[in-house]
Amino acid sequence: MSSKPVALILLAAGQGSRMNSDLPKVLHQIGAAPLAIHALRAASVLEPEKTVVVTGHGADQVEKVLAKHDDQLTFARQTEQNGTAHAVDQARDVLGDFEGDVVVLYGDTPFVSGDTLERMAEARATADVVVLGFDAADPGRYGRLITKGDTLEKIVEAKDANPEELAVTLCNSGVIMCDARTIFDLISRVGNDNASGEYYLTDIVGLARAGGMSAAAVTCDEAETLGINTRAELAAAETAFQARMRTDALENGVSLAQPETTYFAYDTVLGRDAMIGPNVVFGPDVTVESGAEIKAFCHLEGCHVSQGAVVGPFARLRPGAELEEGAKVGNFVEIKNATLAEGAKVNHLSYVGDAHVGASANIGAGTITCNYDGVFKHRTTIGAGAFIGSNTLLIAPVDVGADAMTGSGTVVTEDVPDGDLALSRVRQTNKTGLARKLMQMLRAKKMKKDA
Ligand code: UD1
Ligand code: CA
């Protein structure tokens, strides 16, 4: 890793018109996180002291969403998109005096790895400008890295390249690393006399070389430099991302019954020997601890599942669901913002929201915490060892004590003290023979009508 302090500049001002979308390109998601966040997360290995995101198209929206993910970001606006050098120049106010290195990343290039960025930082020990290149299967409109031995001489954009340069397959990923003062110095000398009439960041390499500085290319796999321009590329990137998450999980000792049917978010954490059944979807912010089991067809987000807990099949854990050790959530159960303490069970067809369920409590089938009055949310607490009868409605706010019980079908509107039994249903009466009599009457009526 680089010993020097590092600052990031993330370019995210472009329109992304080929996405054919109202949503700015860098906010389209892979693994439930905006594209731009993926690039920033990879760069976290460099422990950046500052991160400047250059915004333009959809700036308000981009800034709002990205700030939610990371409140340390600084934003710089590029009101006209005059090229990548012009974009980086927008960070001059913030980073012009930064003592250390600057790394330029693209907001639409989510897969550059931390390892690769570390290799670039290492290469900076011997080169003033380090560029990330890759050997392109189809070099097309990528900028070409023109090298002589180990030295990078310049970068030529495809539009401006001669046939000999076009034949080069070593291409520019767009990731560049350089001392901060140096990069802003070089940028002030970049012109726009080229095929696009834009200020190319890539020109800084030739300018550095002409000024006697050194430049080098570090290379990585083409898959890392994949940029997203279209919906099809976004879908392909999602597929690649999921494949990588599945491989990582398997390597980390997670059991995936049918890996290709497990869907991950960017931050999913699965412990060793966690067992994941087929067709399980993880939204953001999920931790499943070692040895917990998620059975088939579950959807989880914003939740924590402890050791020995079992979820599903067909269960939904929503944000704030906390399952302590050995808790059980069965089929057609939804848990939201609720803790199930050790060994608590909600096995069938229930909604438990804004609640605390005590250790070893048992929630019968069809139980509903009625937590919402149309305006406010209210809490339910259920004590340890409580037994909630089937089809109980708990009208929150309400507390059910430890070892208390509710009869099936009870509508709990008042607190139930520890150890009490709550019953709120009409007493049953049996009318002798009335069922048969009623049926005969109805059949007779039908015969008359059909005749
Ligand atoms: C750029 C590189 C090219 C490289 C390719 C890799 C230059 C001149 N060319 O070309 O060598 O092979 O990326 O994908 O740098 N952006 C702004 N403001 C601008 C212009 C661009 O924020 O004024 C952002 C875009 O949103 C995008 C990134 O910078 O994220 C790259 O811009 P783009 O126009 O896609 O550059 P390319 O022509 O692909
Ligand atoms: Ca591009």
Short mmCIF file of C-alpha atoms and ligand atoms in Angstrom, two decimals:
data_model
loop_
_atom_site.label_atom_id
_atom_site.label_comp_id
_atom_site.label_asym_id
_atom_site.label_seq_id
_atom_site.Cartn_x
_atom_site.Cartn_y
_atom_site.Cartn_z
CA MET A 1 0.00 0.00 0.00
CA SER A 2 1.06 3.55 -0.69
CA SER A 3 2.68 5.24 2.26
CA LYS A 4 1.45 8.59 0.97
CA PRO A 5 -1.97 10.00 1.81
CA VAL A 6 -4.48 9.38 -0.97
CA ALA A 7 -7.46 11.36 -2.24
CA LEU A 8 -10.05 10.03 -4.68
CA ILE A 9 -11.75 11.81 -7.54
CA LEU A 10 -14.77 9.97 -8.86
CA LEU A 11 -16.02 11.17 -12.25
CA ALA A 12 -19.79 11.01 -12.33
CA ALA A 13 -20.96 13.97 -14.40
CA GLY A 14 -21.68 12.20 -17.68
CA GLN A 15 -25.20 11.75 -18.93
CA GLY A 16 -25.24 8.07 -19.75
CA SER A 17 -27.78 8.68 -22.51
CA ARG A 18 -27.49 5.11 -23.77
CA MET A 19 -29.14 3.87 -20.54
CA ASN A 20 -32.34 5.47 -21.88
CA SER A 21 -33.31 6.39 -18.32
CA ASP A 22 -34.46 9.28 -16.15
CA LEU A 23 -32.14 7.97 -13.44
CA PRO A 24 -28.55 9.25 -13.73
CA LYS A 25 -26.30 6.41 -14.88
CA VAL A 26 -24.13 6.18 -11.76
CA LEU A 27 -27.25 5.61 -9.64
CA HIS A 28 -28.27 2.47 -11.49
CA GLN A 29 -27.65 -0.44 -9.18
CA ILE A 30 -25.67 -3.63 -9.05
CA GLY A 31 -26.16 -5.85 -6.01
CA ALA A 32 -28.51 -3.23 -4.52
CA ALA A 33 -25.91 -0.42 -4.51
CA PRO A 34 -25.42 2.42 -7.01
CA LEU A 35 -22.61 1.83 -9.52
CA ALA A 36 -20.64 4.74 -8.06
CA ILE A 37 -20.63 3.14 -4.60
CA HIS A 38 -18.95 0.01 -5.93
CA ALA A 39 -15.98 1.99 -7.23
CA LEU A 40 -15.69 3.89 -3.94
CA ARG A 41 -15.81 0.71 -1.88
CA ALA A 42 -13.01 -0.86 -3.90
CA ALA A 43 -10.89 2.24 -3.33
CA SER A 44 -11.35 2.01 0.43
CA VAL A 45 -8.21 -0.23 0.55
CA LEU A 46 -6.23 2.96 -0.14
CA GLU A 47 -7.80 4.56 2.93
CA PRO A 48 -8.51 7.83 1.13
CA GLU A 49 -8.42 10.97 3.26
CA LYS A 50 -10.77 12.79 0.93
CA THR A 51 -13.14 11.78 -1.81
CA VAL A 52 -14.46 14.27 -4.33
CA VAL A 53 -17.32 13.18 -6.58
CA VAL A 54 -17.62 15.27 -9.75
CA THR A 55 -21.30 15.58 -10.61
CA GLY A 56 -23.13 17.17 -13.54
CA HIS A 57 -26.11 15.43 -15.12
CA GLY A 58 -28.67 14.82 -12.38
CA ALA A 59 -26.27 16.33 -9.83
CA ASP A 60 -28.92 16.98 -7.16
CA GLN A 61 -30.13 13.41 -7.26
CA VAL A 62 -26.65 11.89 -7.49
CA GLU A 63 -25.37 13.92 -4.55
CA LYS A 64 -28.39 13.08 -2.40
CA VAL A 65 -28.18 9.33 -2.98
CA LEU A 66 -24.40 9.04 -2.67
CA ALA A 67 -24.29 11.18 0.48
CA LYS A 68 -26.73 8.74 2.06
CA HIS A 69 -24.26 5.91 1.46
CA ASP A 70 -21.22 7.88 2.60
CA ASP A 71 -21.50 11.13 4.55
CA GLN A 72 -17.78 11.89 4.10
CA LEU A 73 -18.06 12.61 0.36
CA THR A 74 -17.37 16.05 -1.06
CA PHE A 75 -19.10 17.05 -4.29
CA ALA A 76 -17.82 19.28 -7.07
CA ARG A 77 -20.12 20.30 -9.90
CA GLN A 78 -19.15 20.24 -13.54
CA THR A 79 -21.85 22.28 -15.24
CA GLU A 80 -20.67 21.52 -18.78
CA GLN A 81 -19.11 18.21 -19.72
CA ASN A 82 -15.99 19.37 -21.53
CA GLY A 83 -13.97 16.21 -21.08
CA THR A 84 -12.28 14.10 -18.43
CA ALA A 85 -9.46 16.61 -17.71
CA HIS A 86 -12.05 19.36 -17.28
CA ALA A 87 -13.98 17.04 -14.96
CA VAL A 88 -10.94 16.36 -12.74
CA ASP A 89 -10.18 20.08 -12.75
CA GLN A 90 -13.47 20.67 -10.87
CA ALA A 91 -11.82 19.06 -7.83
CA ARG A 92 -9.00 21.62 -7.86
CA ASP A 93 -10.66 23.85 -5.23
CA VAL A 94 -10.82 20.95 -2.80
CA LEU A 95 -7.64 19.07 -3.66
CA GLY A 96 -5.33 21.63 -5.30
CA ASP A 97 -3.20 21.81 -2.14
CA PHE A 98 -3.61 18.19 -1.12
CA GLU A 99 -0.30 16.71 -0.06
CA GLY A 100 -0.38 13.22 -1.44
CA ASP A 101 -1.65 11.24 -4.36
CA VAL A 102 -4.85 11.54 -6.33
CA VAL A 103 -6.59 8.52 -7.83
CA VAL A 104 -9.12 9.16 -10.60
CA LEU A 105 -11.94 6.61 -10.89
CA TYR A 106 -15.08 6.51 -13.03
CA GLY A 107 -18.50 6.28 -11.42
CA ASP A 108 -19.71 3.91 -14.12
CA THR A 109 -16.84 1.41 -13.76
CA PRO A 110 -17.78 -0.65 -10.71
CA PHE A 111 -15.42 -3.64 -10.75
CA VAL A 112 -11.90 -2.26 -10.39
CA SER A 113 -10.51 -4.30 -7.49
CA GLY A 114 -8.79 -3.17 -4.33
CA ASP A 115 -5.81 -5.38 -5.21
CA THR A 116 -5.37 -3.61 -8.52
CA LEU A 117 -5.49 -0.19 -6.87
CA GLU A 118 -2.88 -1.34 -4.37
CA ARG A 119 -0.63 -2.46 -7.24
CA MET A 120 -1.01 1.01 -8.75
CA ALA A 121 -0.04 2.59 -5.43
CA GLU A 122 3.07 0.36 -5.36
CA ALA A 123 3.97 1.34 -8.93
CA ARG A 124 3.88 4.98 -7.87
CA ALA A 125 7.14 4.34 -5.98
CA THR A 126 8.92 4.31 -9.34
CA ALA A 127 6.65 6.30 -11.68
CA ASP A 128 5.24 9.83 -11.48
CA VAL A 129 2.08 8.92 -13.35
CA VAL A 130 0.54 5.44 -13.14
CA VAL A 131 -2.25 4.43 -15.52
CA LEU A 132 -4.37 1.30 -15.29
CA GLY A 133 -4.44 -0.52 -18.62
CA PHE A 134 -5.88 -3.78 -19.89
CA ASP A 135 -5.45 -5.93 -22.93
CA ALA A 136 -8.72 -5.40 -24.80
CA ALA A 137 -10.36 -8.23 -26.73
CA ASP A 138 -11.97 -5.53 -28.87
CA PRO A 139 -10.04 -2.24 -28.44
CA GLY A 140 -12.71 -0.27 -30.36
CA ARG A 141 -12.99 3.30 -29.06
CA TYR A 142 -10.77 2.90 -26.01
CA GLY A 143 -7.73 5.13 -25.63
CA ARG A 144 -4.51 3.27 -26.56
CA LEU A 145 -1.51 3.09 -24.21
CA ILE A 146 1.62 3.77 -26.25
CA THR A 147 4.61 2.22 -24.48
CA LYS A 148 8.35 1.94 -25.05
CA GLY A 149 9.75 -0.89 -22.93
CA ASP A 150 8.39 -0.38 -19.40
CA THR A 151 7.71 3.29 -20.01
CA LEU A 152 4.31 4.66 -20.87
CA GLU A 153 4.93 7.40 -23.46
CA LYS A 154 1.41 8.68 -24.09
CA ILE A 155 -2.25 7.83 -24.42
CA VAL A 156 -3.93 8.34 -27.75
CA GLU A 157 -7.71 8.44 -28.00
CA ALA A 158 -9.07 6.14 -30.71
CA LYS A 159 -10.58 9.08 -32.59
CA ASP A 160 -7.16 10.73 -32.83
CA ALA A 161 -5.04 7.63 -33.40
CA ASN A 162 -3.13 6.68 -36.56
CA PRO A 163 -3.45 3.12 -37.94
CA GLU A 164 -0.30 1.97 -36.18
CA GLU A 165 -1.58 3.27 -32.83
CA LEU A 166 -5.03 1.78 -33.46
CA ALA A 167 -3.40 -1.65 -33.80
CA VAL A 168 -2.30 -1.45 -30.14
CA THR A 169 -4.52 -3.58 -27.89
CA LEU A 170 -3.26 -2.25 -24.54
CA CYS A 171 -6.06 0.14 -23.61
CA ASN A 172 -6.78 2.82 -21.04
CA SER A 173 -9.21 1.92 -18.24
CA GLY A 174 -9.43 5.57 -17.18
CA VAL A 175 -7.95 4.95 -13.71
CA ILE A 176 -4.97 7.24 -13.15
CA MET A 177 -2.81 7.84 -10.09
CA CYS A 178 -0.49 10.79 -9.65
CA ASP A 179 0.70 13.34 -7.08
CA ALA A 180 -2.09 15.89 -6.48
CA ARG A 181 -0.16 19.08 -7.26
CA THR A 182 1.38 17.44 -10.32
CA ILE A 183 -1.95 16.33 -11.78
CA PHE A 184 -3.50 19.81 -11.45
CA ASP A 185 -0.33 21.33 -12.92
CA LEU A 186 -0.47 19.00 -15.90
CA ILE A 187 -4.21 19.55 -16.36
CA SER A 188 -3.77 23.31 -16.64
CA ARG A 189 -1.62 22.60 -19.71
CA VAL A 190 -4.14 20.27 -21.42
CA GLY A 191 -5.78 21.76 -24.52
CA ASN A 192 -8.80 20.72 -26.53
CA ASP A 193 -7.34 20.66 -30.01
CA ASN A 194 -8.44 17.12 -30.86
CA ALA A 195 -11.12 15.17 -32.71
CA SER A 196 -13.69 15.67 -29.92
CA GLY A 197 -12.83 19.26 -28.98
CA GLU A 198 -12.63 18.03 -25.36
CA TYR A 199 -10.05 18.36 -22.62
CA TYR A 200 -8.65 14.84 -22.35
CA LEU A 201 -7.25 13.68 -19.02
CA THR A 202 -5.26 11.17 -21.02
CA ASP A 203 -3.10 14.01 -22.40
CA ILE A 204 -1.38 14.38 -19.02
CA VAL A 205 0.77 11.33 -19.75
CA GLY A 206 2.40 12.86 -22.86
CA LEU A 207 2.77 16.19 -21.04
CA ALA A 208 4.42 14.48 -18.06
CA ARG A 209 6.86 12.64 -20.32
CA ALA A 210 7.70 15.83 -22.24
CA GLY A 211 8.47 17.45 -18.88
CA GLY A 212 10.90 14.68 -17.98
CA MET A 213 8.63 12.80 -15.62
CA SER A 214 8.16 9.05 -15.68
CA ALA A 215 4.95 7.17 -16.44
CA ALA A 216 4.03 3.51 -16.27
CA ALA A 217 1.08 1.25 -16.92
CA VAL A 218 -0.22 -1.33 -14.46
CA THR A 219 -2.48 -3.90 -16.07
CA CYS A 220 -5.51 -5.82 -14.90
CA ASP A 221 -8.07 -8.20 -16.29
CA GLU A 222 -10.49 -6.63 -18.76
CA ALA A 223 -13.42 -7.76 -16.56
CA GLU A 224 -12.32 -5.25 -13.90
CA THR A 225 -12.47 -2.30 -16.25
CA LEU A 226 -15.95 -3.07 -17.53
CA GLY A 227 -17.85 0.21 -17.89
CA ILE A 228 -21.63 0.36 -17.93
CA ASN A 229 -23.20 2.23 -20.84
CA THR A 230 -26.42 0.35 -21.61
CA ARG A 231 -29.12 -1.61 -19.81
CA ALA A 232 -27.73 -4.78 -21.38
CA GLU A 233 -24.28 -4.02 -19.97
CA LEU A 234 -25.85 -3.32 -16.58
CA ALA A 235 -27.62 -6.69 -16.65
CA ALA A 236 -24.41 -8.45 -17.69
CA ALA A 237 -22.54 -6.67 -14.90
CA GLU A 238 -25.17 -7.81 -12.38
CA THR A 239 -24.69 -11.39 -13.59
CA ALA A 240 -20.91 -11.09 -13.24
CA PHE A 241 -21.29 -9.55 -9.79
CA GLN A 242 -23.61 -12.33 -8.59
CA ALA A 243 -21.26 -14.99 -9.95
CA ARG A 244 -18.37 -13.47 -8.03
CA MET A 245 -20.38 -13.21 -4.78
CA ARG A 246 -21.42 -16.88 -5.10
CA THR A 247 -17.85 -18.01 -5.68
CA ASP A 248 -16.62 -15.96 -2.72
CA ALA A 249 -19.36 -17.37 -0.46
CA LEU A 250 -18.54 -20.95 -1.41
CA GLU A 251 -14.84 -20.31 -0.87
CA ASN A 252 -15.64 -18.86 2.56
CA GLY A 253 -17.34 -22.09 3.59
CA VAL A 254 -20.97 -21.09 3.07
CA SER A 255 -23.37 -23.81 1.84
CA LEU A 256 -25.38 -22.63 -1.15
CA ALA A 257 -27.81 -25.40 -2.15
CA GLN A 258 -28.14 -24.00 -5.69
CA PRO A 259 -25.60 -21.20 -6.01
CA GLU A 260 -27.05 -19.79 -9.20
CA THR A 261 -30.34 -19.11 -7.37
CA THR A 262 -28.83 -17.18 -4.46
CA TYR A 263 -28.95 -13.41 -5.01
CA PHE A 264 -26.57 -11.20 -3.08
CA ALA A 265 -26.37 -7.53 -2.21
CA TYR A 266 -23.04 -5.72 -2.28
CA ASP A 267 -22.66 -6.00 1.50
CA THR A 268 -24.15 -9.42 2.29
CA VAL A 269 -22.24 -11.17 5.08
CA LEU A 270 -22.68 -14.93 5.42
CA GLY A 271 -20.80 -16.84 8.10
CA ARG A 272 -18.94 -20.08 7.63
CA ASP A 273 -21.28 -23.10 7.51
CA ALA A 274 -24.34 -20.89 7.07
CA MET A 275 -26.78 -22.95 4.99
CA ILE A 276 -28.65 -21.17 2.24
CA GLY A 277 -31.43 -23.03 0.44
CA PRO A 278 -32.47 -22.49 -3.16
CA ASN A 279 -33.98 -19.19 -4.34
CA VAL A 280 -32.97 -16.91 -1.52
CA VAL A 281 -32.66 -13.15 -2.13
CA PHE A 282 -30.50 -10.90 0.05
CA GLY A 283 -31.23 -7.18 0.00
CA PRO A 284 -28.77 -4.71 1.53
CA ASP A 285 -27.39 -4.96 5.04
CA VAL A 286 -27.87 -8.62 5.92
CA THR A 287 -25.70 -10.68 8.23
CA VAL A 288 -26.29 -14.40 8.62
CA GLU A 289 -24.04 -15.87 11.25
CA SER A 290 -22.12 -19.06 11.10
CA GLY A 291 -24.32 -22.14 11.26
CA ALA A 292 -27.66 -20.37 10.74
CA GLU A 293 -29.98 -21.80 8.12
CA ILE A 294 -32.06 -19.95 5.54
CA LYS A 295 -34.42 -22.36 3.79
CA ALA A 296 -35.77 -22.03 0.26
CA PHE A 297 -37.57 -18.95 -1.09
CA CYS A 298 -36.77 -16.36 1.54
CA HIS A 299 -36.26 -12.61 1.14
CA LEU A 300 -34.03 -10.83 3.66
CA GLU A 301 -32.93 -7.22 4.03
CA GLY A 302 -31.54 -5.10 6.85
CA CYS A 303 -31.49 -8.00 9.28
CA HIS A 304 -29.25 -10.11 11.47
CA VAL A 305 -29.65 -13.87 11.87
CA SER A 306 -27.66 -15.43 14.71
CA GLN A 307 -26.13 -18.86 15.06
CA GLY A 308 -28.52 -21.75 15.11
CA ALA A 309 -31.47 -19.65 13.93
CA VAL A 310 -33.63 -21.13 11.17
CA VAL A 311 -35.59 -19.04 8.65
CA GLY A 312 -38.16 -20.15 6.09
CA PRO A 313 -39.06 -21.65 3.76
CA PHE A 314 -40.99 -18.66 2.33
CA ALA A 315 -40.17 -16.10 5.02
CA ARG A 316 -39.53 -12.38 4.77
CA LEU A 317 -37.16 -10.55 7.10
CA ARG A 318 -37.38 -6.79 6.73
CA PRO A 319 -35.14 -4.02 8.08
CA GLY A 320 -34.57 -4.23 11.80
CA ALA A 321 -35.32 -7.95 12.10
CA GLU A 322 -32.95 -9.38 14.71
CA LEU A 323 -32.99 -13.13 15.30
CA GLU A 324 -31.03 -14.20 18.33
CA GLU A 325 -29.53 -17.65 18.75
CA GLY A 326 -31.80 -20.53 17.90
CA ALA A 327 -34.79 -18.34 16.98
CA LYS A 328 -37.13 -19.82 14.37
CA VAL A 329 -39.15 -18.08 11.67
CA GLY A 330 -41.28 -20.37 9.54
CA ASN A 331 -43.30 -20.25 6.36
CA PHE A 332 -45.26 -17.15 5.35
CA VAL A 333 -43.98 -15.09 8.24
CA GLU A 334 -42.92 -11.45 7.98
CA ILE A 335 -40.70 -9.87 10.63
CA LYS A 336 -39.98 -6.11 10.62
CA ASN A 337 -38.09 -4.04 13.18
CA ALA A 338 -38.47 -6.75 15.76
CA THR A 339 -36.20 -8.87 17.91
CA LEU A 340 -36.82 -12.56 18.47
CA ALA A 341 -34.80 -13.42 21.54
CA GLU A 342 -33.04 -16.74 21.98
CA GLY A 343 -35.14 -19.72 21.01
CA ALA A 344 -38.30 -17.70 20.24
CA LYS A 345 -40.50 -19.26 17.54
CA VAL A 346 -42.80 -17.74 14.95
CA ASN A 347 -43.46 -20.75 12.82
CA HIS A 348 -46.39 -19.98 10.56
CA LEU A 349 -48.33 -17.23 8.79
CA SER A 350 -47.63 -14.29 11.08
CA TYR A 351 -46.68 -10.62 11.00
CA VAL A 352 -44.42 -9.41 13.80
CA GLY A 353 -43.49 -5.74 13.47
CA ASP A 354 -42.12 -3.14 15.93
CA ALA A 355 -41.87 -5.80 18.60
CA HIS A 356 -39.70 -7.59 21.09
CA VAL A 357 -40.41 -11.28 21.53
CA GLY A 358 -38.84 -12.76 24.65
CA ALA A 359 -36.66 -15.86 24.85
CA SER A 360 -38.42 -19.15 24.07
CA ALA A 361 -41.77 -17.44 23.50
CA ASN A 362 -43.99 -19.24 20.99
CA ILE A 363 -46.12 -17.27 18.57
CA GLY A 364 -49.02 -19.27 17.15
CA ALA A 365 -50.07 -19.37 13.52
CA GLY A 366 -51.82 -16.31 12.16
CA THR A 367 -50.66 -13.92 14.89
CA ILE A 368 -50.57 -10.27 13.89
CA THR A 369 -48.98 -7.35 15.72
CA CYS A 370 -51.35 -4.54 14.73
CA ASN A 371 -48.59 -1.94 14.89
CA TYR A 372 -49.96 0.81 12.66
CA ASP A 373 -52.97 3.00 13.37
CA GLY A 374 -52.79 4.73 10.00
CA VAL A 375 -50.52 7.49 11.28
CA PHE A 376 -48.29 6.19 14.07
CA LYS A 377 -46.40 2.94 14.64
CA HIS A 378 -46.68 1.28 18.04
CA ARG A 379 -44.66 -1.37 19.85
CA THR A 380 -45.59 -4.80 21.14
CA THR A 381 -43.57 -6.63 23.74
CA ILE A 382 -43.99 -10.29 24.50
CA GLY A 383 -42.27 -11.71 27.55
CA ALA A 384 -39.97 -14.71 27.78
CA GLY A 385 -41.75 -18.03 27.66
CA ALA A 386 -45.09 -16.48 26.61
CA PHE A 387 -47.43 -18.57 24.48
CA ILE A 388 -49.48 -16.62 21.95
CA GLY A 389 -52.48 -18.62 20.71
CA SER A 390 -53.21 -18.93 17.01
CA ASN A 391 -54.82 -15.98 15.32
CA THR A 392 -54.14 -13.57 18.15
CA LEU A 393 -54.31 -9.87 17.25
CA LEU A 394 -52.02 -7.73 19.39
CA ILE A 395 -53.28 -4.15 19.21
CA ALA A 396 -50.13 -2.14 19.89
CA PRO A 397 -48.97 -0.53 22.04
CA VAL A 398 -49.36 -3.56 24.25
CA ASP A 399 -47.25 -5.72 26.57
CA VAL A 400 -47.73 -9.41 27.13
CA GLY A 401 -45.90 -10.60 30.23
CA ALA A 402 -43.45 -13.44 30.73
CA ASP A 403 -45.04 -16.91 30.72
CA ALA A 404 -48.42 -15.35 29.84
CA MET A 405 -50.78 -16.97 27.33
CA THR A 406 -53.43 -15.73 24.94
CA GLY A 407 -56.27 -17.94 23.81
CA SER A 408 -56.65 -18.54 20.09
CA GLY A 409 -58.44 -15.74 18.37
CA THR A 410 -57.87 -13.28 21.18
CA VAL A 411 -57.77 -9.58 20.37
CA VAL A 412 -55.32 -8.19 22.92
CA THR A 413 -56.10 -4.55 23.64
CA GLU A 414 -54.77 -4.37 27.19
CA ASP A 415 -51.52 -5.47 28.77
CA VAL A 416 -51.39 -9.07 29.99
CA PRO A 417 -49.54 -9.49 33.31
CA ASP A 418 -46.86 -12.15 33.76
CA GLY A 419 -48.29 -15.64 33.95
CA ASP A 420 -51.90 -14.63 33.09
CA LEU A 421 -54.12 -16.06 30.38
CA ALA A 422 -55.87 -13.49 28.17
CA LEU A 423 -59.13 -14.53 26.52
CA SER A 424 -61.32 -12.13 24.58
CA ARG A 425 -63.70 -14.26 22.60
CA VAL A 426 -67.43 -14.91 22.82
CA ARG A 427 -68.30 -18.06 24.76
CA GLN A 428 -69.34 -20.94 22.49
CA THR A 429 -72.89 -22.37 22.56
CA ASN A 430 -74.03 -25.52 20.69
CA LYS A 431 -77.60 -25.57 19.28
CA THR A 432 -78.76 -29.18 19.34
CA GLY A 433 -79.33 -30.62 15.83
CA LEU A 434 -79.58 -27.20 14.26
CA ALA A 435 -76.87 -27.82 11.65
CA ARG A 436 -78.72 -30.75 10.04
CA LYS A 437 -82.05 -28.91 10.19
CA LEU A 438 -80.60 -25.84 8.54
CA MET A 439 -79.02 -27.91 5.78
CA GLN A 440 -82.32 -29.70 5.03
CA MET A 441 -84.12 -26.36 4.78
CA LEU A 442 -81.58 -24.96 2.37
CA ARG A 443 -81.58 -28.05 0.13
CA ALA A 444 -85.37 -28.02 -0.02
CA LYS A 445 -85.30 -24.39 -1.06
CA LYS A 446 -82.80 -25.15 -3.85
CA MET A 447 -84.91 -28.08 -5.20
CA LYS A 448 -87.95 -25.83 -5.39
CA LYS A 449 -85.97 -23.19 -7.28
CA ASP A 450 -84.46 -25.69 -9.76
CA ALA A 451 -87.82 -27.41 -10.44
C1 UD1 B 1 -12.33 7.56 -21.58
C2 UD1 B 1 -10.84 7.76 -21.86
C3 UD1 B 1 -10.33 6.59 -22.71
C4 UD1 B 1 -10.60 5.29 -21.98
C5 UD1 B 1 -12.06 5.14 -21.64
C6 UD1 B 1 -12.30 3.96 -20.75
C7 UD1 B 1 -10.40 10.16 -21.97
C8 UD1 B 1 -10.23 11.32 -22.85
N1 UD1 B 1 -10.66 9.01 -22.57
O1 UD1 B 1 -12.99 7.62 -22.81
O2 UD1 B 1 -8.94 6.73 -22.93
O3 UD1 B 1 -10.19 4.19 -22.80
O4 UD1 B 1 -12.53 6.31 -20.91
O5 UD1 B 1 -13.66 3.76 -20.57
O6 UD1 B 1 -10.28 10.29 -20.77
N2 UD1 B 1 -16.94 12.39 -17.47
C9 UD1 B 1 -17.27 13.51 -16.72
N3 UD1 B 1 -17.21 14.73 -17.30
C10 UD1 B 1 -16.81 14.91 -18.58
C11 UD1 B 1 -16.47 13.78 -19.34
C12 UD1 B 1 -16.53 12.53 -18.75
O7 UD1 B 1 -17.62 13.38 -15.54
O8 UD1 B 1 -16.76 16.06 -19.02
C13 UD1 B 1 -17.01 11.07 -16.85
C14 UD1 B 1 -18.07 10.21 -17.47
O9 UD1 B 1 -19.29 10.32 -16.76
C15 UD1 B 1 -17.47 8.82 -17.34
C16 UD1 B 1 -15.98 9.06 -17.41
O10 UD1 B 1 -15.79 10.42 -17.08
O11 UD1 B 1 -17.76 8.22 -16.11
C17 UD1 B 1 -15.39 8.76 -18.77
O12 UD1 B 1 -15.98 9.56 -19.73
P1 UD1 B 1 -16.39 9.01 -21.16
O13 UD1 B 1 -17.00 10.11 -21.92
O14 UD1 B 1 -17.15 7.76 -21.01
O15 UD1 B 1 -14.94 8.72 -21.76
P2 UD1 B 1 -14.59 7.78 -22.98
O16 UD1 B 1 -14.82 8.50 -24.22
O17 UD1 B 1 -15.22 6.47 -22.79
CA CA B 2 -16.93 5.49 -21.38
#
